[in-house]
């Protein structure tokens, strides 16, 4: 590269520093300048978060790469780059696996990386992340001038610092944020759609407060994950968060579970027992599926929310608790109030700060980012070097309506990975998932929002009509029970059946 060409590239990077643009666009521009200056097949900018590296921008790599998290201990090349304060280049015959094998967007994306180099970005003397360059042809980086490369890296670090992400490494960062980066990387809300950005903004607004939060959304959208983020970004992050599944609380023991009981309060109460609210004292309590709570318990819960007092079953003593309340539901609680199934006063106590989690079908390409994260997790469980999606699989994932939302996507990819990860399908340790492994109809109707899109009837003879119908019903019911994590009451509602008829159906179908 001539000096003039290189200087022109540096001037472009400097110009971007003074231009207002969103962080993700700035990072993407950096990679564009990098590939123009130092030609390669792919590049990536990854941020160090605890013991893993999270991609912030990629160029020449599959879109689902942005959803993956590269655990440093499992990727020796990334570990070696992070351990050095100089650029690190790997020999073409290096036996260390490349983290991007199978992810480069080339005509044959199964090809392995044959020339790789990377460098740690340091900001204020601390490692911030990693910049990587990869090529499919050996010797691609032979002609790189180290002086020019180091100059470009210095400007890259300056641009990253300008974005403001340096705050996570400075001394003034709060204990809570450091804890999140170090210990809770698994609680990230993956997605760059408008709905997810708005949701993260809402979380950042309400988390530091003490307001009660009501999280609303369809089954499987990740309401519990949102609750965890609110707790972890709150001033109570170093205290406990207690989870309560209200749908799993029979009315006979719900009061005892929530508020505890004294010895002898009822048959079987052989000792005193603290309830969930006592266990959550000083921290957060998450009341999942709050719409399932019996009316008789709703009145007692309201008293606790109003006064901060609880009373164990069988005791007259009032116990003061200091608890932040987060609740979640997939029901329309306002309609439940109108129908007399949920207390109006409790609803308004819980919905001080209502928050809606968007369904997956409204999140566009977020499905590919989530798929990348789930594939990364599955390849670790299955001992596979790399799981990747082909073009047909990506299109199928984006075209599907996802009645079970993120949870359905996770389970579907787990099944697909298990089926695809056979010895015959592996090439250089890379397993490719095609649409055939996904068990979803690529032409799912646009208006469908139910499980019928994921259920098919095989007309393999011999089979009588009643047997075929029974099999169809059995698969549909089993699918809904799985989507609702074994909650049969929720599955019955999703199918439009009352509980009595639903249980009779389960018995008839031997489920």
mmCIF file of N, CA, C and O in Angstrom, residues 273-346:
data_model
loop_
_atom_site.group_PDB
_atom_site.id
_atom_site.type_symbol
_atom_site.label_atom_id
_atom_site.label_comp_id
_atom_site.label_asym_id
_atom_site.label_seq_id
_atom_site.Cartn_x
_atom_site.Cartn_y
_atom_site.Cartn_z
ATOM 1 N N UNK A 273 -41.528 -21.498 59.177
ATOM 2 C CA UNK A 273 -40.954 -21.440 57.820
ATOM 3 C C UNK A 273 -41.111 -20.035 57.270
ATOM 4 O O UNK A 273 -42.213 -19.467 57.296
ATOM 5 N N UNK A 274 -40.021 -19.467 56.782
ATOM 6 C CA UNK A 274 -40.073 -18.150 56.168
ATOM 7 C C UNK A 274 -40.635 -18.266 54.757
ATOM 8 O O UNK A 274 -40.364 -19.225 54.031
ATOM 9 N N UNK A 275 -41.422 -17.273 54.351
ATOM 10 C CA UNK A 275 -41.976 -17.252 53.010
ATOM 11 C C UNK A 275 -41.066 -16.533 52.031
ATOM 12 O O UNK A 275 -39.993 -16.043 52.384
ATOM 13 N N UNK A 276 -41.501 -16.462 50.801
ATOM 14 C CA UNK A 276 -40.681 -15.872 49.748
ATOM 15 C C UNK A 276 -40.391 -14.392 50.010
ATOM 16 O O UNK A 276 -39.300 -13.907 49.706
ATOM 17 N N UNK A 277 -41.378 -13.676 50.573
ATOM 18 C CA UNK A 277 -41.146 -12.254 50.826
ATOM 19 C C UNK A 277 -40.079 -12.045 51.888
ATOM 20 O O UNK A 277 -39.267 -11.114 51.789
ATOM 21 N N UNK A 278 -40.064 -12.876 52.908
ATOM 22 C CA UNK A 278 -39.014 -12.759 53.917
ATOM 23 C C UNK A 278 -37.645 -13.074 53.319
ATOM 24 O O UNK A 278 -36.642 -12.424 53.626
ATOM 25 N N UNK A 279 -37.609 -14.098 52.470
ATOM 26 C CA UNK A 279 -36.340 -14.471 51.845
ATOM 27 C C UNK A 279 -35.813 -13.358 50.939
ATOM 28 O O UNK A 279 -34.607 -13.207 50.756
ATOM 29 N N UNK A 280 -36.739 -12.566 50.390
ATOM 30 C CA UNK A 280 -36.346 -11.497 49.473
ATOM 31 C C UNK A 280 -36.091 -10.174 50.179
ATOM 32 O O UNK A 280 -35.785 -9.171 49.515
ATOM 33 N N UNK A 281 -36.184 -10.139 51.496
ATOM 34 C CA UNK A 281 -36.017 -8.888 52.241
ATOM 35 C C UNK A 281 -34.681 -8.225 51.898
ATOM 36 O O UNK A 281 -33.619 -8.853 51.981
ATOM 37 N N UNK A 282 -34.742 -6.973 51.490
ATOM 38 C CA UNK A 282 -33.546 -6.244 51.081
ATOM 39 C C UNK A 282 -33.241 -6.370 49.607
ATOM 40 O O UNK A 282 -32.416 -5.632 49.072
ATOM 41 N N UNK A 283 -33.900 -7.315 48.928
ATOM 42 C CA UNK A 283 -33.643 -7.550 47.512
ATOM 43 C C UNK A 283 -34.890 -7.387 46.667
ATOM 44 O O UNK A 283 -35.692 -6.476 46.874
ATOM 45 N N UNK A 284 -35.057 -8.297 45.721
ATOM 46 C CA UNK A 284 -36.138 -8.214 44.743
ATOM 47 C C UNK A 284 -36.924 -9.515 44.742
ATOM 48 O O UNK A 284 -36.340 -10.592 44.883
ATOM 49 N N UNK A 285 -38.245 -9.420 44.583
ATOM 50 C CA UNK A 285 -39.063 -10.614 44.378
ATOM 51 C C UNK A 285 -39.690 -10.520 43.000
ATOM 52 O O UNK A 285 -40.190 -9.463 42.599
ATOM 53 N N UNK A 286 -39.591 -11.596 42.242
ATOM 54 C CA UNK A 286 -40.149 -11.652 40.894
ATOM 55 C C UNK A 286 -41.352 -12.579 40.901
ATOM 56 O O UNK A 286 -41.218 -13.789 41.099
ATOM 57 N N UNK A 287 -42.537 -12.013 40.705
ATOM 58 C CA UNK A 287 -43.792 -12.764 40.705
ATOM 59 C C UNK A 287 -44.172 -13.070 39.260
ATOM 60 O O UNK A 287 -44.829 -12.271 38.582
ATOM 61 N N UNK A 288 -43.733 -14.218 38.783
ATOM 62 C CA UNK A 288 -44.004 -14.615 37.403
ATOM 63 C C UNK A 288 -45.425 -15.150 37.291
ATOM 64 O O UNK A 288 -45.945 -15.770 38.218
ATOM 65 N N UNK A 289 -46.042 -14.928 36.135
ATOM 66 C CA UNK A 289 -47.429 -15.365 35.892
ATOM 67 C C UNK A 289 -48.359 -14.866 36.994
ATOM 68 O O UNK A 289 -49.178 -15.610 37.528
ATOM 69 N N UNK A 290 -48.258 -13.582 37.315
ATOM 70 C CA UNK A 290 -49.048 -13.008 38.402
ATOM 71 C C UNK A 290 -50.545 -13.127 38.141
ATOM 72 O O UNK A 290 -51.348 -13.165 39.074
ATOM 73 N N UNK A 291 -50.931 -13.208 36.875
ATOM 74 C CA UNK A 291 -52.346 -13.335 36.539
ATOM 75 C C UNK A 291 -52.968 -14.631 37.004
ATOM 76 O O UNK A 291 -54.197 -14.756 37.033
ATOM 77 N N UNK A 292 -52.150 -15.614 37.383
ATOM 78 C CA UNK A 292 -52.653 -16.909 37.848
ATOM 79 C C UNK A 292 -52.917 -16.918 39.358
ATOM 80 O O UNK A 292 -53.437 -17.906 39.886
ATOM 81 N N UNK A 293 -52.567 -15.855 40.063
ATOM 82 C CA UNK A 293 -52.690 -15.846 41.521
ATOM 83 C C UNK A 293 -54.164 -15.813 41.918
ATOM 84 O O UNK A 293 -54.940 -14.979 41.423
ATOM 85 N N UNK A 294 -54.597 -16.712 42.809
ATOM 86 C CA UNK A 294 -56.008 -16.735 43.231
ATOM 87 C C UNK A 294 -56.435 -15.407 43.850
ATOM 88 O O UNK A 294 -55.637 -14.707 44.477
ATOM 89 N N UNK A 295 -57.708 -15.064 43.685
ATOM 90 C CA UNK A 295 -58.240 -13.808 44.214
ATOM 91 C C UNK A 295 -58.045 -13.686 45.717
ATOM 92 O O UNK A 295 -57.768 -12.601 46.241
ATOM 93 N N UNK A 296 -58.181 -14.799 46.422
ATOM 94 C CA UNK A 296 -58.044 -14.750 47.880
ATOM 95 C C UNK A 296 -56.638 -14.339 48.304
ATOM 96 O O UNK A 296 -56.447 -13.691 49.343
ATOM 97 N N UNK A 297 -55.639 -14.694 47.519
ATOM 98 C CA UNK A 297 -54.255 -14.343 47.835
ATOM 99 C C UNK A 297 -53.936 -12.935 47.342
ATOM 100 O O UNK A 297 -53.081 -12.249 47.906
ATOM 101 N N UNK A 298 -54.641 -12.509 46.298
ATOM 102 C CA UNK A 298 -54.398 -11.167 45.779
ATOM 103 C C UNK A 298 -54.620 -10.098 46.847
ATOM 104 O O UNK A 298 -53.868 -9.115 46.925
ATOM 105 N N UNK A 299 -55.642 -10.267 47.697
ATOM 106 C CA UNK A 299 -55.922 -9.284 48.742
ATOM 107 C C UNK A 299 -54.775 -9.212 49.744
ATOM 108 O O UNK A 299 -54.383 -8.121 50.192
ATOM 109 N N UNK A 300 -54.212 -10.352 50.097
ATOM 110 C CA UNK A 300 -53.097 -10.377 51.050
ATOM 111 C C UNK A 300 -51.832 -9.778 50.428
ATOM 112 O O UNK A 300 -51.049 -9.101 51.097
ATOM 113 N N UNK A 301 -51.642 -10.030 49.150
ATOM 114 C CA UNK A 301 -50.493 -9.455 48.462
ATOM 115 C C UNK A 301 -50.612 -7.932 48.404
ATOM 116 O O UNK A 301 -49.619 -7.207 48.594
ATOM 117 N N UNK A 302 -51.820 -7.443 48.167
ATOM 118 C CA UNK A 302 -52.041 -6.002 48.119
ATOM 119 C C UNK A 302 -51.647 -5.347 49.433
ATOM 120 O O UNK A 302 -51.015 -4.285 49.450
ATOM 121 N N UNK A 303 -52.007 -5.975 50.550
ATOM 122 C CA UNK A 303 -51.660 -5.422 51.869
ATOM 123 C C UNK A 303 -50.141 -5.310 52.031
ATOM 124 O O UNK A 303 -49.629 -4.314 52.536
ATOM 125 N N UNK A 304 -49.427 -6.312 51.551
ATOM 126 C CA UNK A 304 -47.970 -6.282 51.649
ATOM 127 C C UNK A 304 -47.385 -5.160 50.790
ATOM 128 O O UNK A 304 -46.463 -4.447 51.211
ATOM 129 N N UNK A 305 -47.932 -4.993 49.593
ATOM 130 C CA UNK A 305 -47.437 -3.936 48.721
ATOM 131 C C UNK A 305 -47.732 -2.548 49.287
ATOM 132 O O UNK A 305 -46.958 -1.607 49.109
ATOM 133 N N UNK A 306 -48.851 -2.406 49.989
ATOM 134 C CA UNK A 306 -49.240 -1.113 50.541
ATOM 135 C C UNK A 306 -48.417 -0.741 51.771
ATOM 136 O O UNK A 306 -47.972 0.398 51.913
ATOM 137 N N UNK A 307 -48.221 -1.719 52.663
ATOM 138 C CA UNK A 307 -47.630 -1.414 53.967
ATOM 139 C C UNK A 307 -46.229 -1.980 54.172
ATOM 140 O O UNK A 307 -45.553 -1.605 55.137
ATOM 141 N N UNK A 308 -45.799 -2.899 53.313
ATOM 142 C CA UNK A 308 -44.510 -3.541 53.536
ATOM 143 C C UNK A 308 -44.542 -4.513 54.697
ATOM 144 O O UNK A 308 -43.490 -4.856 55.251
ATOM 145 N N UNK A 309 -45.741 -4.982 55.073
ATOM 146 C CA UNK A 309 -45.896 -5.919 56.191
ATOM 147 C C UNK A 309 -46.348 -7.278 55.673
ATOM 148 O O UNK A 309 -47.135 -7.360 54.723
ATOM 149 N N UNK A 310 -45.848 -8.324 56.297
ATOM 150 C CA UNK A 310 -46.356 -9.668 56.036
ATOM 151 C C UNK A 310 -46.737 -10.318 57.362
ATOM 152 O O UNK A 310 -46.295 -9.893 58.434
ATOM 153 N N UNK A 311 -47.570 -11.304 57.279
ATOM 154 C CA UNK A 311 -48.010 -12.037 58.470
ATOM 155 C C UNK A 311 -48.003 -13.517 58.133
ATOM 156 O O UNK A 311 -48.699 -13.968 57.220
ATOM 157 N N UNK A 312 -47.183 -14.261 58.844
ATOM 158 C CA UNK A 312 -47.124 -15.702 58.594
ATOM 159 C C UNK A 312 -48.456 -16.368 58.921
ATOM 160 O O UNK A 312 -49.169 -15.924 59.822
ATOM 161 N N UNK A 313 -48.757 -17.418 58.187
ATOM 162 C CA UNK A 313 -49.969 -18.192 58.458
ATOM 163 C C UNK A 313 -49.881 -18.754 59.882
ATOM 164 O O UNK A 313 -48.872 -19.355 60.251
ATOM 165 N N UNK A 314 -50.925 -18.521 60.666
ATOM 166 C CA UNK A 314 -50.950 -19.024 62.038
ATOM 167 C C UNK A 314 -50.291 -18.109 63.046
ATOM 168 O O UNK A 314 -50.139 -18.490 64.213
ATOM 169 N N UNK A 315 -49.906 -16.911 62.656
ATOM 170 C CA UNK A 315 -49.253 -15.976 63.563
ATOM 171 C C UNK A 315 -49.941 -14.621 63.491
ATOM 172 O O UNK A 315 -50.434 -14.217 62.427
ATOM 173 N N UNK A 316 -49.966 -13.907 64.635
ATOM 174 C CA UNK A 316 -50.530 -12.563 64.674
ATOM 175 C C UNK A 316 -49.447 -11.492 64.521
ATOM 176 O O UNK A 316 -49.765 -10.300 64.449
ATOM 177 N N UNK A 317 -48.198 -11.892 64.500
ATOM 178 C CA UNK A 317 -47.101 -10.935 64.477
ATOM 179 C C UNK A 317 -46.880 -10.387 63.072
ATOM 180 O O UNK A 317 -46.846 -11.136 62.097
ATOM 181 N N UNK A 318 -46.748 -9.064 62.975
ATOM 182 C CA UNK A 318 -46.456 -8.408 61.709
ATOM 183 C C UNK A 318 -44.934 -8.342 61.504
ATOM 184 O O UNK A 318 -44.198 -7.984 62.417
ATOM 185 N N UNK A 319 -44.491 -8.702 60.324
ATOM 186 C CA UNK A 319 -43.064 -8.664 59.999
ATOM 187 C C UNK A 319 -42.857 -7.648 58.898
ATOM 188 O O UNK A 319 -43.515 -7.681 57.856
ATOM 189 N N UNK A 320 -41.947 -6.720 59.120
ATOM 190 C CA UNK A 320 -41.666 -5.675 58.143
ATOM 191 C C UNK A 320 -40.652 -6.200 57.123
ATOM 192 O O UNK A 320 -39.622 -6.770 57.484
ATOM 193 N N UNK A 321 -40.933 -6.010 55.833
ATOM 194 C CA UNK A 321 -40.004 -6.412 54.779
ATOM 195 C C UNK A 321 -39.785 -5.248 53.825
ATOM 196 O O UNK A 321 -40.672 -4.427 53.602
ATOM 197 N N UNK A 322 -38.579 -5.198 53.288
ATOM 198 C CA UNK A 322 -38.220 -4.173 52.303
ATOM 199 C C UNK A 322 -37.896 -4.888 50.998
ATOM 200 O O UNK A 322 -36.795 -5.404 50.823
ATOM 201 N N UNK A 323 -38.859 -4.943 50.092
ATOM 202 C CA UNK A 323 -38.736 -5.767 48.887
ATOM 203 C C UNK A 323 -39.131 -4.952 47.658
ATOM 204 O O UNK A 323 -40.151 -4.252 47.673
ATOM 205 N N UNK A 324 -38.330 -5.043 46.612
ATOM 206 C CA UNK A 324 -38.690 -4.473 45.303
ATOM 207 C C UNK A 324 -39.486 -5.538 44.556
ATOM 208 O O UNK A 324 -39.050 -6.691 44.423
ATOM 209 N N UNK A 325 -40.658 -5.161 44.042
ATOM 210 C CA UNK A 325 -41.552 -6.122 43.389
ATOM 211 C C UNK A 325 -41.519 -5.938 41.875
ATOM 212 O O UNK A 325 -41.722 -4.838 41.359
ATOM 213 N N UNK A 326 -41.247 -7.044 41.187
ATOM 214 C CA UNK A 326 -41.352 -7.109 39.727
ATOM 215 C C UNK A 326 -42.301 -8.252 39.411
ATOM 216 O O UNK A 326 -42.146 -9.362 39.930
ATOM 217 N N UNK A 327 -43.301 -7.984 38.604
ATOM 218 C CA UNK A 327 -44.274 -9.016 38.240
ATOM 219 C C UNK A 327 -44.298 -9.169 36.719
ATOM 220 O O UNK A 327 -43.877 -8.273 35.984
ATOM 221 N N UNK A 328 -44.784 -10.320 36.269
ATOM 222 C CA UNK A 328 -44.860 -10.581 34.823
ATOM 223 C C UNK A 328 -46.122 -11.358 34.517
ATOM 224 O O UNK A 328 -46.615 -12.131 35.352
ATOM 225 N N UNK A 329 -46.645 -11.156 33.319
ATOM 226 C CA UNK A 329 -47.842 -11.879 32.905
ATOM 227 C C UNK A 329 -47.942 -11.928 31.390
ATOM 228 O O UNK A 329 -47.435 -11.031 30.698
ATOM 229 N N UNK A 330 -48.560 -12.992 30.884
ATOM 230 C CA UNK A 330 -48.879 -13.052 29.458
ATOM 231 C C UNK A 330 -50.365 -12.812 29.229
ATOM 232 O O UNK A 330 -50.856 -12.941 28.114
ATOM 233 N N UNK A 331 -51.076 -12.465 30.298
ATOM 234 C CA UNK A 331 -52.495 -12.159 30.206
ATOM 235 C C UNK A 331 -52.717 -10.657 30.020
ATOM 236 O O UNK A 331 -51.853 -9.850 30.364
ATOM 237 N N UNK A 332 -53.904 -10.302 29.538
ATOM 238 C CA UNK A 332 -54.332 -8.913 29.501
ATOM 239 C C UNK A 332 -54.983 -8.620 30.847
ATOM 240 O O UNK A 332 -56.168 -8.879 31.048
ATOM 241 N N UNK A 333 -54.188 -8.102 31.786
ATOM 242 C CA UNK A 333 -54.704 -7.916 33.143
ATOM 243 C C UNK A 333 -55.820 -6.885 33.218
ATOM 244 O O UNK A 333 -56.703 -6.988 34.075
ATOM 245 N N UNK A 334 -55.791 -5.904 32.332
ATOM 246 C CA UNK A 334 -56.890 -4.941 32.326
ATOM 247 C C UNK A 334 -58.208 -5.630 31.972
ATOM 248 O O UNK A 334 -59.253 -5.321 32.549
ATOM 249 N N UNK A 335 -58.148 -6.555 31.040
ATOM 250 C CA UNK A 335 -59.348 -7.328 30.694
ATOM 251 C C UNK A 335 -59.733 -8.260 31.836
ATOM 252 O O UNK A 335 -60.924 -8.458 32.111
ATOM 253 N N UNK A 336 -58.725 -8.818 32.511
ATOM 254 C CA UNK A 336 -58.996 -9.674 33.659
ATOM 255 C C UNK A 336 -59.689 -8.879 34.765
ATOM 256 O O UNK A 336 -60.583 -9.389 35.449
ATOM 257 N N UNK A 337 -59.259 -7.617 34.957
ATOM 258 C CA UNK A 337 -59.915 -6.748 35.943
ATOM 259 C C UNK A 337 -61.373 -6.525 35.548
ATOM 260 O O UNK A 337 -62.283 -6.618 36.374
ATOM 261 N N UNK A 338 -61.606 -6.237 34.256
ATOM 262 C CA UNK A 338 -62.965 -6.003 33.766
ATOM 263 C C UNK A 338 -63.850 -7.232 33.948
ATOM 264 O O UNK A 338 -65.057 -7.116 34.200
ATOM 265 N N UNK A 339 -63.232 -8.420 33.862
ATOM 266 C CA UNK A 339 -63.993 -9.670 34.011
ATOM 267 C C UNK A 339 -64.117 -10.115 35.466
ATOM 268 O O UNK A 339 -64.680 -11.178 35.740
ATOM 269 N N UNK A 340 -63.544 -9.330 36.387
ATOM 270 C CA UNK A 340 -63.636 -9.673 37.801
ATOM 271 C C UNK A 340 -62.692 -10.769 38.234
ATOM 272 O O UNK A 340 -62.868 -11.351 39.311
ATOM 273 N N UNK A 341 -61.655 -11.065 37.420
ATOM 274 C CA UNK A 341 -60.723 -12.145 37.735
ATOM 275 C C UNK A 341 -59.431 -11.643 38.370
ATOM 276 O O UNK A 341 -58.606 -12.447 38.812
ATOM 277 N N UNK A 342 -59.247 -10.315 38.379
ATOM 278 C CA UNK A 342 -58.049 -9.741 38.982
ATOM 279 C C UNK A 342 -58.436 -8.429 39.645
ATOM 280 O O UNK A 342 -59.214 -7.646 39.100
ATOM 281 N N UNK A 343 -57.887 -8.207 40.839
ATOM 282 C CA UNK A 343 -58.248 -7.022 41.609
ATOM 283 C C UNK A 343 -57.713 -5.755 40.934
ATOM 284 O O UNK A 343 -56.520 -5.685 40.583
ATOM 285 N N UNK A 344 -58.595 -4.772 40.783
ATOM 286 C CA UNK A 344 -58.206 -3.509 40.174
ATOM 287 C C UNK A 344 -57.133 -2.798 40.992
ATOM 288 O O UNK A 344 -56.153 -2.280 40.433
ATOM 289 N N UNK A 345 -57.294 -2.781 42.331
ATOM 290 C CA UNK A 345 -56.333 -2.077 43.184
ATOM 291 C C UNK A 345 -54.958 -2.744 43.144
ATOM 292 O O UNK A 345 -53.921 -2.080 43.146
ATOM 293 N N UNK A 346 -54.923 -4.079 43.049
ATOM 294 C CA UNK A 346 -53.640 -4.778 42.951
ATOM 295 C C UNK A 346 -52.989 -4.500 41.606
ATOM 296 O O UNK A 346 -51.769 -4.297 41.523
#
